[in-house]
Amino acid sequence: MGNTFGHLFRVTTFGESHGPSVGVVVDGCPPRLPLGETDIQRQLDRRRPGQSRIVTQRREADAVRILSGVYAGVTLGTPIAMLVENADQRGRDYGDLHEKFRPSHADYTYQVKYGVRAVEGGGRASARETVGRVAAGSVAMQVLADLGIEIVGWVAQVGGIAADVDPSTVAADAVESNIVRCPAPAAFPTMLAAIEAARKDGDSLGGVVGAVARGVPPGLGEPVFDRLDADLAKGMLSIPAAKGFEIGSGFRGITMRGSEHNDVFYTDDDGRVRTRTNRSGGVQGDISNGENVVVRVAFKPTATIMRQQETIDSAGNATVLEPRGRHDPCVLPRAVPIVEAMMALVLCDHLLRHRGQCGEMPGR
Amino acid sequence: MGNTFGHLFRVTTFGESHGPSVGVVVDGCPPRLPLGETDIQRQLDRRRPGQSRIVTQRREADAVRILSGVYAGVTLGTPIAMLVENADQRGRDYGDLHEKFRPSHADYTYQVKYGVRAVEGGGRASARETVGRVAAGSVAMQVLADLGIEIVGWVAQVGGIAADVDPSTVAADAVESNIVRCPAPAAFPTMLAAIEAARKDGDSLGGVVGAVARGVPPGLGEPVFDRLDADLAKGMLSIPAAKGFEIGSGFRGITMRGSEHNDVFYTDDDGRVRTRTNRSGGVQGDISNGENVVVRVAFKPTATIMRQQETIDSAGNATVLEPRGRHDPCVLPRAVPIVEAMMALVLCDHLLRHRGQCGEMPGR
Amino acid sequence: MGNTFGHLFRVTTFGESHGPSVGVVVDGCPPRLPLGETDIQRQLDRRRPGQSRIVTQRREADAVRILSGVYAGVTLGTPIAMLVENADQRGRDYGDLHEKFRPSHADYTYQVKYGVRAVEGGGRASARETVGRVAAGSVAMQVLADLGIEIVGWVAQVGGIAADVDPSTVAADAVESNIVRCPAPAAFPTMLAAIEAARKDGDSLGGVVGAVARGVPPGLGEPVFDRLDADLAKGMLSIPAAKGFEIGSGFRGITMRGSEHNDVFYTDDDGRVRTRTNRSGGVQGDISNGENVVVRVAFKPTATIMRQQETIDSAGNATVLEPRGRHDPCVLPRAVPIVEAMMALVLCDHLLRHRGQCGEMPGR
Amino acid sequence: MGNTFGHLFRVTTFGESHGPSVGVVVDGCPPRLPLGETDIQRQLDRRRPGQSRIVTQRREADAVRILSGVYAGVTLGTPIAMLVENADQRGRDYGDLHEKFRPSHADYTYQVKYGVRAVEGGGRASARETVGRVAAGSVAMQVLADLGIEIVGWVAQVGGIAADVDPSTVAADAVESNIVRCPAPAAFPTMLAAIEAARKDGDSLGGVVGAVARGVPPGLGEPVFDRLDADLAKGMLSIPAAKGFEIGSGFRGITMRGSEHNDVFYTDDDGRVRTRTNRSGGVQGDISNGENVVVRVAFKPTATIMRQQETIDSAGNATVLEPRGRHDPCVLPRAVPIVEAMMALVLCDHLLRHRGQCGEMPGR
C-alpha cells in the first residue's frame, strides 16, 4: 500500500514488468486542460528502452492509450487512466532467477515481505514501473507549462566524470542533442566512452541527474512536513536505484560558513524580490522563494551486470548467478525524464495545495 | 496543510516559536505500551537550548506534559497529545525583524505564502517546532525498542572535519560522551574548536548527521512511492536546515562500478540471509533487507549569524540587518535527537503498515 | 480528487460511461490470496445491465480483465488493476442532452464544477462507474471469506412495499432466486408488479437495500472519525442515487426509550460476549461488537424517466426534455451487489487497519 | 488511527473524558482570518453540560485556550491548537464500572479492541470528545461566514414528537429561544414535557436533529467517493449516538415515483440556475447545486439511564449495573451545535478542495 503519490494531484501506478501491462491513474487534474496521447508519448519515448545503443535493448514500443478522463481533447477533471501494454510479457531469459536472488536487486526483499513475487524481470521493482510516472508527469507538465513553469533535467555526472551545467540557462534541446543527455559538450564524449567501456566489460556505472524548475512562483510548499524540498526528496528517492538527494548547495554547502552561504535578498528592476545567490536551491524554510528550484539525485551503478556473481538461492544455499538477458550499463540517460516527471508531480501537487488553502498564486 | 507525518503512526505538530506553546498529537500508537513523561523528557533534554556552551543560550526548560492517550502508565491506543509551554513567549530581541527579511530564513517565504507571519523567532519555521517531533519520536522509540530495534545518531561532520564512525558498533553512550555528539575521539576536539571559533566570529558551520537503525526486520517499506528510503528522505529533508540525504553509499557510491557496488548475499551461521557489504544501507528495491539502515543528512550552516548582513525590508527597500539576540553557531549537536526522532517515526509507521497488509513480521 | 476509497485497502476507480473503459486499481490487498477473473466476473454479472427484463437494456458484456497484481493465480501484494472495456462507447441516444440539463441528474453540477463534462450517458456520474467498485469489492470479499466473514444484501423495500427479512438468516441463494433480489416470497411478486407498472408508465421507483455482514470479529472501527458506522455511511452515500443510511435501529429506533433500546450483554455457551438484541447493528461506540453488522440504504426513484420533463438548456433557457434511450425503472435489484461491494471494502480496510495498530484479531 | 477528519481543512481531536484535557488541532485553515477565543467559546457554551435543567449536570466550564496558529488576532495558516482542561478529572461516580460493561456503551468494544481502556466516563467514546469538534467547527464557520454561508441546526424530533420546520427560513435565534433547541413553537412544549418525564423515570429519549447550510455555491463535492453527501454522512455518523443520516428526501422520498421526485430546473430572475423543489437536498450527482443543503441525523436514546440493568462484568459473569452519577435524558439539545460543527467542517474542507483543483468558486 504505497502506490499513490501526491495529496491533491494524485497518481497511482500499477503493473509488473512482465505482466500484461503497466499504467497509471491521475486523479485531481484541473479540468479543461488540452491533453492528447501525443503529449504523453513524447515523454515516454525518452524513457523507452532501445532508444539508443547505450541503453537496454529490450524491445518495447511503449505505446500509451488514454482510458478515461479526457473528452473532446481536454481533461474532464475526472481520473485520467493511461495504459501501456507489455509487448514482452513472459521472460524467456530469466528462468534461472526462480531460484537465485540477484544481488542488490529487490528479489529477496519482495520475497520476504510478500511471501510471493513476480519473478520475471523484477515485477514492480523493475524500472518498467516508471512508465506510469512519466505518463503522469507529462500531464503535470501541461499544468505547469500553462503557468509558465519549465522543467529541465540532465545527466550531471557519470561515474567519476562530472559535467559543468548552469541550471539557469540549460536548455532541453541541449540535453536531447546527445544520447547521454548531458548538455555539457566537454563532458559528453568522455561519459559516452565510459559507458561503452562499462558495457563491454559487462559492468555498470552510476552517476548524478540534475534538474531545475524555472518560473516557480514563491509560496509553494506546506510546512512543516510537506515542505517542498521534503516532497522532492521523497519523489526522487522513490525512483529505482536512487540513493541520494540534495537541493541547492546540498552536501557541498556544508564546508561553507553561514556568512558565505546565506543568500542575500535584493529587489530587481521589475520590483521582484530576488536573492543574489541561490544556495537555497529555490526553497527557504519549507517554501519556494521564486528562484530556480535546483536538485541533484544520486543513482547507484545498475545492479544488473553481465558477470558471474556469488549469491544464494531461495533455499538459502550458496550459488553462482550466471549473466543472462540484457542490461543497461548506465541508467542515467533514461533516468532524466523520470526525474523530470517526479519534479513535475511534486510541483503540480503543491500548486493545487497552495491554491486550496491560500487562493491563487501571489505572482499571478 | 502539511503538519501531519505518517500513514498509520501519525504525528501532527503545532505551535510557534514565541507563541504560547509547542506540541504534538500522536495518533495510531499501539495500545498497552508503557509510557511516561520521563521517557519523553529524556529526549527533549537532548534537543533543548542551553544544554551546553556551544548551543543557543535561549532559556527554555522544555518540560513536557502528556495531555491524553495514557492511562495508568500505558498507552490507550487513542491520540497522545503532548505539550510544552513556551517560557520565552514574547521576543524582546526581534523588534527590528518586523521590517527586515533575514537572509536564508523563512521570513520572506512565509510572508509571501500566507500574507502574514509570526514575526518573533520565525514562528513555525523555527527549530523550536521540532520539540513536537522529538516528543513523538520518543513514543515511536518505545514501540521500536519493544521489537529490539535501536536507533543511534551522531555528528559525522562539522564544516570540513569528518569523523570516522562505524554504524554497526557506534554506541549511544559514546555519542553522549561529549557536547558535540561526535563519538569519534579523534574528530571531536577539532570539531569543538571549529565551532568555538565560528561562534567567536559570529559565524556558523554546517555538517552531516549520520544515523543507524539496528535490528530492523526485513520487509519494511511500501513500494513504489512509500519506499522505506523515500520516506526516510522526506522525514530528514523536513528538518529545518537539512539540504541533503543519502542512504548507504549515497553520493559516494556513484564512482564505483556495479561489480564493486553490489552487495553479495550469503546465509549466516544462524540461517539468516545477510549481505557481505551494506552499500544498500539496509534497503533494497524499496524494502528493508534486515541489514542496518544507515543514512546521512546534510545541514547547511545556520542562517542566523552575529554579523551585519545586507537585505531588504518588507517594502522591498535595501537595508542592513544588525546582529541581535542569540545564535546557534552549529546546529549539528542538537540535530542528532531530531534525526533519530524522524528515523523512529518512519520505521514505526512502516512496521504498522507492513503488519496491516501482510500480518506479523517475518522475523518474529 | 475524490476517486480513492479506503486507508489501507485502497481502491481508485476511473472511467466514463461512454468513454473507452471503466476500471479500478486496488492497492494494499494482502498477498498470496487466490484470485482470478472468474471470481470478479461473477459479481459483475449481478450488476450488469440487461440481466433481466426489469433492468436497463443497455448491452454490455462487462467482461473484466486483470491487468496487474496477480501472478500464478495469487495476489502479489502489489496494485491489482482491473479493466472493463465499454462496448457502447458513443451514445447515439443522447444528442439532445448536449443542450439540456436532465432534472435530478449530475449534468448541471458537473458542468458548473468543471466547466466541461462528458455529455453522453452522464460520464463519471453514471451508475456505470460502479463496475470498478463491484470488481474491487469482489477482491475484498475474498479477503473476508478467508476470515469467515459473509456479506448478504437484498432488496428490502420497493416504493411503498416493504419486505420482512431476518438479517441473521437471509441466504444469498434466496436473494438470487428472483430478479428483484428480494428474498421474502410474500413481497417479491408485489414488488415485481410495481416495477413493471412503473416501467409501463415510463416512470421509476425508489426503495431500500438492506445488507448484513455476519462473522465480523469485535474490534473493527477507528475512533473517533473513522468509526466503522461512519465509514459505512460514507461508502453507502457514495453510491449513485443513495439518499439515506441507517445502522441497526436507525431512524426507527428514535421512538424507543433507552431502557427498551439498550442491548443487554450476556455470555453465550461458547463463552463469547453477546447482546440479546442488536439495536446497535453490530457497532457500539465506533467499534464492531461481534454481532451482525446490519445496515439499510435508501435509494431515490431513478431520475431517468420516459416522460416529457420541463428543464433548462445550458444557456439557461426554459425547454422541454423529450424521453429517449433506455431506462431502469428501479435500480434496486442492481444496487444489491454495489451495496455488498461497499460493505466489503469498508470491512476489509478496517480489518487491515486494526491489524496495523493492534495486531491480529482478538477472535482469531 | 482515525482521529483526523478532512483532506485540506483537517482536524485532529484528542483527549479522554476524565483525563487532563480535551482538544483539537486544525491544520489547513486559510490565513488572515480574524479569530479569537470568544468566537470559539460561544459555540462551546452551546455544547456545554449544565447549561439547562434538561441536560447532564456535570460541572465543566469548558473554557477554551488557543495554543497556536493565531497571531495579532488573525490566523497564520499554521495549525490552530485549542485546549480545554477537564475540571472533572477523576470520576468518583464510576467505581462500579471497572468491572461491568454498560449496555450499548463503548466499554466492551474499546476493551476488546485495545485490551485497555480509560474506565472513567467512557474515555474517548464520551460525548466530551466533541468539545474538539465544536471548537474546530467554529473556526470553519468563520471561513464559511466570510463566503456568505450560514449553517443552522435544530431539534426536529424528540421521541415520537416531530416538529414542522422550514429549512429555508429557520433562524438561529429561534433555535436558541428555548432549551430544547426546537424552533417550532407548537412542538417545543410537548418535547420539553417528554424529556422531563423521561428524566423523572430515569430513562432517556432519542430523536432527530435537522440542519441546513444556506448560501452554499454550486460545485462542491469530489466525485465519486468524496461526494459532498457521502462526507456529510460520514461526519454525522461519527457523532456519538448517531444511527442514521439522510439528505433531502432521504428515507421519506422512496415512496414517490421519479416523475414526482425529480427537481425541475428553472432560471430565476437574477439569472441563477435553480430547482423548483429541493428533494435532492442541495446535492445532485455528488456535487452541490446551489440550493440549500438539508440533512437529518437520527440519534438513539441515550444509553446511560438511571435504572438497574442486566449486564456482564469483564470476566464475563452476569451481573446487575446499578444506576449512578448523572445522565442526559435526551442528548438532542446538545447535539445541535455538534451537527452544525460537522456540517461546517465538511463544507469548509470541500470549499478548499474545490479551489485547489478547479480554482475560485463559480459564484464568486
PDB file of C-alpha atoms in Angstrom, chain A residues 113-319:
ATOM      1  CA  LYS A 113       7.836  -9.071   2.514  1.00  0.00           C
ATOM      2  CA  TYR A 114       5.060 -10.655   0.498  1.00  0.00           C
ATOM      3  CA  GLY A 115       5.949 -14.373   0.516  1.00  0.00           C
ATOM      4  CA  VAL A 116       5.468 -14.330  -3.262  1.00  0.00           C
ATOM      5  CA  ARG A 117       6.843 -12.315  -6.173  1.00  0.00           C
ATOM      6  CA  ALA A 118       6.560 -11.810  -9.909  1.00  0.00           C
ATOM      7  CA  VAL A 119       9.807 -13.495 -10.702  1.00  0.00           C
ATOM      8  CA  GLU A 120      10.389 -12.372 -14.270  1.00  0.00           C
ATOM      9  CA  GLY A 121      12.052  -9.029 -14.678  1.00  0.00           C
ATOM     10  CA  GLY A 122      11.633  -7.867 -11.116  1.00  0.00           C
ATOM     11  CA  GLY A 123       7.876  -7.277 -11.251  1.00  0.00           C
ATOM     12  CA  ARG A 124       7.010  -3.981  -9.623  1.00  0.00           C
ATOM     13  CA  ALA A 125      10.609  -3.218  -8.653  1.00  0.00           C
ATOM     14  CA  SER A 126      11.600  -3.026 -12.306  1.00  0.00           C
ATOM     15  CA  ALA A 127      12.302   0.371 -13.811  1.00  0.00           C
ATOM     16  CA  ARG A 128       9.394  -0.502 -16.084  1.00  0.00           C
ATOM     17  CA  GLU A 129       7.087   0.747 -13.341  1.00  0.00           C
ATOM     18  CA  THR A 130       8.283   4.263 -14.107  1.00  0.00           C
ATOM     19  CA  VAL A 131       6.298   4.243 -17.373  1.00  0.00           C
ATOM     20  CA  GLY A 132       3.317   5.287 -15.274  1.00  0.00           C
ATOM     21  CA  ARG A 133       5.263   8.057 -13.579  1.00  0.00           C
ATOM     22  CA  VAL A 134       6.472   9.509 -16.854  1.00  0.00           C
ATOM     23  CA  ALA A 135       2.956   9.409 -18.301  1.00  0.00           C
ATOM     24  CA  ALA A 136       1.555  11.136 -15.221  1.00  0.00           C
ATOM     25  CA  GLY A 137       4.436  13.589 -15.165  1.00  0.00           C
ATOM     26  CA  SER A 138       3.667  14.637 -18.712  1.00  0.00           C
ATOM     27  CA  VAL A 139       0.139  15.555 -17.600  1.00  0.00           C
ATOM     28  CA  ALA A 140       1.588  17.566 -14.723  1.00  0.00           C
ATOM     29  CA  MET A 141       3.923  19.316 -17.139  1.00  0.00           C
ATOM     30  CA  GLN A 142       0.922  20.513 -19.135  1.00  0.00           C
ATOM     31  CA  VAL A 143      -0.451  22.119 -15.970  1.00  0.00           C
ATOM     32  CA  LEU A 144       2.910  23.695 -15.197  1.00  0.00           C
ATOM     33  CA  ALA A 145       3.538  24.913 -18.741  1.00  0.00           C
ATOM     34  CA  ASP A 146       0.228  26.733 -18.549  1.00  0.00           C
ATOM     35  CA  LEU A 147       1.644  28.676 -15.593  1.00  0.00           C
ATOM     36  CA  GLY A 148       4.970  29.369 -17.270  1.00  0.00           C
ATOM     37  CA  ILE A 149       6.913  26.756 -15.300  1.00  0.00           C
ATOM     38  CA  GLU A 150       9.544  24.785 -17.195  1.00  0.00           C
ATOM     39  CA  ILE A 151      11.453  21.725 -16.002  1.00  0.00           C
ATOM     40  CA  VAL A 152      14.778  20.560 -17.441  1.00  0.00           C
ATOM     41  CA  GLY A 153      16.778  17.548 -16.275  1.00  0.00           C
ATOM     42  CA  TRP A 154      20.208  16.426 -17.411  1.00  0.00           C
ATOM     43  CA  VAL A 155      22.960  13.944 -16.722  1.00  0.00           C
ATOM     44  CA  ALA A 156      25.324  15.784 -14.403  1.00  0.00           C
ATOM     45  CA  GLN A 157      27.775  13.014 -13.623  1.00  0.00           C
ATOM     46  CA  VAL A 158      28.598   9.510 -14.897  1.00  0.00           C
ATOM     47  CA  GLY A 159      30.921   7.537 -12.655  1.00  0.00           C
ATOM     48  CA  GLY A 160      33.702   9.980 -11.826  1.00  0.00           C
ATOM     49  CA  ILE A 161      33.029  12.316 -14.782  1.00  0.00           C
ATOM     50  CA  ALA A 162      31.162  15.461 -13.779  1.00  0.00           C
ATOM     51  CA  ALA A 163      29.659  17.985 -16.182  1.00  0.00           C
ATOM     52  CA  ASP A 164      29.570  21.714 -15.640  1.00  0.00           C
ATOM     53  CA  VAL A 165      25.988  22.788 -16.284  1.00  0.00           C
ATOM     54  CA  ASP A 166      24.307  26.071 -15.358  1.00  0.00           C
ATOM     55  CA  PRO A 167      20.750  25.414 -14.139  1.00  0.00           C
ATOM     56  CA  SER A 168      19.700  28.958 -15.042  1.00  0.00           C
ATOM     57  CA  THR A 169      20.346  28.511 -18.713  1.00  0.00           C
ATOM     58  CA  VAL A 170      20.445  24.803 -19.563  1.00  0.00           C
ATOM     59  CA  ALA A 171      18.057  24.099 -22.468  1.00  0.00           C
ATOM     60  CA  ALA A 172      16.000  20.984 -23.113  1.00  0.00           C
ATOM     61  CA  ASP A 173      17.322  20.927 -26.685  1.00  0.00           C
ATOM     62  CA  ALA A 174      20.895  20.779 -25.485  1.00  0.00           C
ATOM     63  CA  VAL A 175      20.016  17.833 -23.248  1.00  0.00           C
ATOM     64  CA  GLU A 176      18.388  15.966 -26.128  1.00  0.00           C
ATOM     65  CA  SER A 177      21.258  16.720 -28.505  1.00  0.00           C
ATOM     66  CA  ASN A 178      23.151  13.586 -27.475  1.00  0.00           C
ATOM     67  CA  ILE A 179      22.287  10.085 -26.284  1.00  0.00           C
ATOM     68  CA  VAL A 180      23.853  10.569 -22.855  1.00  0.00           C
ATOM     69  CA  ARG A 181      21.544  13.522 -22.184  1.00  0.00           C
ATOM     70  CA  CYS A 182      24.480  15.575 -20.960  1.00  0.00           C
ATOM     71  CA  PRO A 183      24.263  19.168 -22.222  1.00  0.00           C
ATOM     72  CA  ALA A 184      27.944  19.914 -21.491  1.00  0.00           C
ATOM     73  CA  PRO A 185      29.865  19.422 -24.741  1.00  0.00           C
ATOM     74  CA  ALA A 186      33.110  18.962 -22.841  1.00  0.00           C
ATOM     75  CA  ALA A 187      31.832  16.106 -20.693  1.00  0.00           C
ATOM     76  CA  PHE A 188      29.566  14.215 -23.054  1.00  0.00           C
ATOM     77  CA  PRO A 189      32.170  12.316 -25.145  1.00  0.00           C
ATOM     78  CA  THR A 190      34.069  11.158 -22.050  1.00  0.00           C
ATOM     79  CA  MET A 191      30.842   9.965 -20.461  1.00  0.00           C
ATOM     80  CA  LEU A 192      29.869   8.113 -23.604  1.00  0.00           C
ATOM     81  CA  ALA A 193      33.232   6.392 -23.781  1.00  0.00           C
ATOM     82  CA  ALA A 194      32.973   5.393 -20.117  1.00  0.00           C
ATOM     83  CA  ILE A 195      29.505   3.911 -20.614  1.00  0.00           C
ATOM     84  CA  GLU A 196      30.637   1.951 -23.652  1.00  0.00           C
ATOM     85  CA  ALA A 197      33.666   0.669 -21.811  1.00  0.00           C
ATOM     86  CA  ALA A 198      31.471  -0.449 -18.899  1.00  0.00           C
ATOM     87  CA  ARG A 199      29.113  -2.224 -21.274  1.00  0.00           C
ATOM     88  CA  LYS A 200      31.988  -4.015 -22.962  1.00  0.00           C
ATOM     89  CA  ASP A 201      33.114  -5.194 -19.524  1.00  0.00           C
ATOM     90  CA  GLY A 202      29.591  -6.364 -18.702  1.00  0.00           C
ATOM     91  CA  ASP A 203      29.684  -3.846 -15.905  1.00  0.00           C
ATOM     92  CA  SER A 204      27.718  -0.713 -14.995  1.00  0.00           C
ATOM     93  CA  LEU A 205      28.096   2.901 -13.855  1.00  0.00           C
ATOM     94  CA  GLY A 206      26.226   5.227 -11.540  1.00  0.00           C
ATOM     95  CA  GLY A 207      26.015   8.981 -11.556  1.00  0.00           C
ATOM     96  CA  VAL A 208      24.003  12.083 -10.843  1.00  0.00           C
ATOM     97  CA  VAL A 209      20.983  13.590 -12.567  1.00  0.00           C
ATOM     98  CA  GLY A 210      20.484  17.301 -12.082  1.00  0.00           C
ATOM     99  CA  ALA A 211      17.183  19.086 -12.611  1.00  0.00           C
ATOM    100  CA  VAL A 212      15.823  22.582 -12.462  1.00  0.00           C
ATOM    101  CA  ALA A 213      12.341  24.080 -12.392  1.00  0.00           C
ATOM    102  CA  ARG A 214      12.284  27.635 -13.685  1.00  0.00           C
ATOM    103  CA  GLY A 215       9.395  30.019 -13.219  1.00  0.00           C
ATOM    104  CA  VAL A 216       8.163  28.520  -9.943  1.00  0.00           C
ATOM    105  CA  PRO A 217       6.202  31.188  -8.073  1.00  0.00           C
ATOM    106  CA  PRO A 218       7.144  31.905  -4.465  1.00  0.00           C
ATOM    107  CA  GLY A 219       4.863  30.350  -1.869  1.00  0.00           C
ATOM    108  CA  LEU A 220       4.819  26.632  -2.759  1.00  0.00           C
ATOM    109  CA  GLY A 221       5.408  24.074  -0.015  1.00  0.00           C
ATOM    110  CA  GLU A 222       3.406  23.051   3.033  1.00  0.00           C
ATOM    111  CA  PRO A 223       5.175  23.411   6.372  1.00  0.00           C
ATOM    112  CA  VAL A 224       6.328  21.588   8.299  1.00  0.00           C
ATOM    113  CA  PHE A 225       6.387  18.036   6.934  1.00  0.00           C
ATOM    114  CA  ASP A 226       5.192  18.504   3.372  1.00  0.00           C
ATOM    115  CA  ARG A 227       7.895  21.046   2.670  1.00  0.00           C
ATOM    116  CA  LEU A 228       8.593  21.471  -0.992  1.00  0.00           C
ATOM    117  CA  ASP A 229      12.105  20.102  -0.545  1.00  0.00           C
ATOM    118  CA  ALA A 230      10.923  17.174   1.578  1.00  0.00           C
ATOM    119  CA  ASP A 231       8.389  16.116  -1.041  1.00  0.00           C
ATOM    120  CA  LEU A 232      11.004  16.476  -3.771  1.00  0.00           C
ATOM    121  CA  ALA A 233      13.345  14.287  -1.730  1.00  0.00           C
ATOM    122  CA  LYS A 234      10.662  11.655  -1.338  1.00  0.00           C
ATOM    123  CA  GLY A 235       9.753  11.755  -5.007  1.00  0.00           C
ATOM    124  CA  MET A 236      13.350  11.371  -6.088  1.00  0.00           C
ATOM    125  CA  LEU A 237      14.287   8.643  -3.610  1.00  0.00           C
ATOM    126  CA  SER A 238      11.238   6.699  -4.783  1.00  0.00           C
ATOM    127  CA  ILE A 239      12.911   6.251  -8.198  1.00  0.00           C
ATOM    128  CA  PRO A 240      14.573   2.846  -8.568  1.00  0.00           C
ATOM    129  CA  ALA A 241      18.365   2.974  -7.961  1.00  0.00           C
ATOM    130  CA  ALA A 242      18.287   6.462  -6.384  1.00  0.00           C
ATOM    131  CA  LYS A 243      20.482   6.635  -3.283  1.00  0.00           C
ATOM    132  CA  GLY A 244      20.842  10.335  -2.568  1.00  0.00           C
ATOM    133  CA  PHE A 245      19.188  13.728  -2.939  1.00  0.00           C
ATOM    134  CA  GLU A 246      20.281  17.301  -2.473  1.00  0.00           C
ATOM    135  CA  ILE A 247      18.705  20.666  -3.029  1.00  0.00           C
ATOM    136  CA  GLY A 248      20.717  23.799  -3.673  1.00  0.00           C
ATOM    137  CA  SER A 249      24.120  23.572  -2.068  1.00  0.00           C
ATOM    138  CA  GLY A 250      23.277  20.182  -0.539  1.00  0.00           C
ATOM    139  CA  PHE A 251      26.219  18.142   0.713  1.00  0.00           C
ATOM    140  CA  ARG A 252      28.581  20.548  -0.960  1.00  0.00           C
ATOM    141  CA  GLY A 253      27.442  23.552   1.066  1.00  0.00           C
ATOM    142  CA  ILE A 254      28.461  22.154   4.420  1.00  0.00           C
ATOM    143  CA  THR A 255      32.015  23.368   4.234  1.00  0.00           C
ATOM    144  CA  MET A 256      30.942  26.993   3.879  1.00  0.00           C
ATOM    145  CA  ARG A 257      30.338  29.280   6.825  1.00  0.00           C
ATOM    146  CA  GLY A 258      26.942  30.895   7.267  1.00  0.00           C
ATOM    147  CA  SER A 259      28.267  34.287   6.195  1.00  0.00           C
ATOM    148  CA  GLU A 260      29.274  32.790   2.828  1.00  0.00           C
ATOM    149  CA  HIS A 261      26.284  30.516   2.436  1.00  0.00           C
ATOM    150  CA  ASN A 262      23.406  32.908   3.148  1.00  0.00           C
ATOM    151  CA  ASP A 263      21.577  34.162   0.061  1.00  0.00           C
ATOM    152  CA  VAL A 264      21.339  37.951   0.139  1.00  0.00           C
ATOM    153  CA  PHE A 265      17.955  39.449  -0.789  1.00  0.00           C
ATOM    154  CA  TYR A 266      17.541  42.332  -3.203  1.00  0.00           C
ATOM    155  CA  THR A 267      14.757  43.848  -5.268  1.00  0.00           C
ATOM    156  CA  ASP A 268      15.244  43.557  -9.001  1.00  0.00           C
ATOM    157  CA  ASP A 269      14.399  46.125 -11.655  1.00  0.00           C
ATOM    158  CA  ASP A 270      10.908  44.678 -12.040  1.00  0.00           C
ATOM    159  CA  GLY A 271      10.298  45.067  -8.317  1.00  0.00           C
ATOM    160  CA  ARG A 272      10.557  41.340  -7.679  1.00  0.00           C
ATOM    161  CA  VAL A 273      12.217  40.022  -4.542  1.00  0.00           C
ATOM    162  CA  ARG A 274      15.277  38.027  -5.553  1.00  0.00           C
ATOM    163  CA  THR A 275      18.393  36.547  -3.975  1.00  0.00           C
ATOM    164  CA  ARG A 276      21.884  37.264  -5.315  1.00  0.00           C
ATOM    165  CA  THR A 277      22.986  33.645  -4.926  1.00  0.00           C
ATOM    166  CA  ASN A 278      20.821  30.521  -4.892  1.00  0.00           C
ATOM    167  CA  ARG A 279      22.468  28.214  -2.369  1.00  0.00           C
ATOM    168  CA  SER A 280      18.968  27.551  -1.044  1.00  0.00           C
ATOM    169  CA  GLY A 281      18.047  25.932  -4.355  1.00  0.00           C
ATOM    170  CA  GLY A 282      14.814  27.885  -4.564  1.00  0.00           C
ATOM    171  CA  VAL A 283      13.385  26.719  -1.218  1.00  0.00           C
ATOM    172  CA  GLN A 284      13.735  28.613   2.064  1.00  0.00           C
ATOM    173  CA  GLY A 285      12.088  27.449   5.255  1.00  0.00           C
ATOM    174  CA  ASP A 286       9.946  24.832   3.509  1.00  0.00           C
ATOM    175  CA  ILE A 287       8.601  27.131   0.797  1.00  0.00           C
ATOM    176  CA  SER A 288       9.675  28.203  -2.705  1.00  0.00           C
ATOM    177  CA  ASN A 289      11.128  31.704  -2.866  1.00  0.00           C
ATOM    178  CA  GLY A 290      10.747  32.345  -6.590  1.00  0.00           C
ATOM    179  CA  GLU A 291      14.318  31.402  -7.531  1.00  0.00           C
ATOM    180  CA  ASN A 292      15.063  28.316  -9.636  1.00  0.00           C
ATOM    181  CA  VAL A 293      14.384  25.061  -7.824  1.00  0.00           C
ATOM    182  CA  VAL A 294      17.578  23.053  -8.305  1.00  0.00           C
ATOM    183  CA  VAL A 295      18.054  19.447  -7.218  1.00  0.00           C
ATOM    184  CA  ARG A 296      20.506  16.609  -7.751  1.00  0.00           C
ATOM    185  CA  VAL A 297      19.814  12.895  -7.467  1.00  0.00           C
ATOM    186  CA  ALA A 298      22.488  10.207  -6.998  1.00  0.00           C
ATOM    187  CA  PHE A 299      21.971   6.884  -8.798  1.00  0.00           C
ATOM    188  CA  LYS A 300      23.934   3.807  -7.888  1.00  0.00           C
ATOM    189  CA  PRO A 301      25.541   1.737 -10.655  1.00  0.00           C
ATOM    190  CA  THR A 302      22.913  -0.584 -12.160  1.00  0.00           C
ATOM    191  CA  ALA A 303      22.641  -3.793 -10.182  1.00  0.00           C
ATOM    192  CA  THR A 304      22.215  -5.967 -13.294  1.00  0.00           C
ATOM    193  CA  ILE A 305      25.630  -6.770 -14.725  1.00  0.00           C
ATOM    194  CA  MET A 306      26.804  -9.307 -17.299  1.00  0.00           C
ATOM    195  CA  ARG A 307      29.168 -11.088 -14.949  1.00  0.00           C
ATOM    196  CA  GLN A 308      29.123 -14.119 -12.753  1.00  0.00           C
ATOM    197  CA  GLN A 309      28.129 -13.176  -9.209  1.00  0.00           C
ATOM    198  CA  GLU A 310      28.051 -15.111  -5.963  1.00  0.00           C
ATOM    199  CA  THR A 311      24.673 -15.245  -4.285  1.00  0.00           C
ATOM    200  CA  ILE A 312      22.206 -17.592  -2.580  1.00  0.00           C
ATOM    201  CA  ASP A 313      19.094 -19.318  -3.841  1.00  0.00           C
ATOM    202  CA  SER A 314      15.685 -19.124  -2.243  1.00  0.00           C
ATOM    203  CA  ALA A 315      16.549 -22.094  -0.024  1.00  0.00           C
ATOM    204  CA  GLY A 316      19.490 -20.117   1.348  1.00  0.00           C
ATOM    205  CA  ASN A 317      22.185 -22.176  -0.357  1.00  0.00           C
ATOM    206  CA  ALA A 318      25.262 -20.522  -1.829  1.00  0.00           C
ATOM    207  CA  THR A 319      25.253 -20.490  -5.626  1.00  0.00           C
TER     208      THR A 319
END
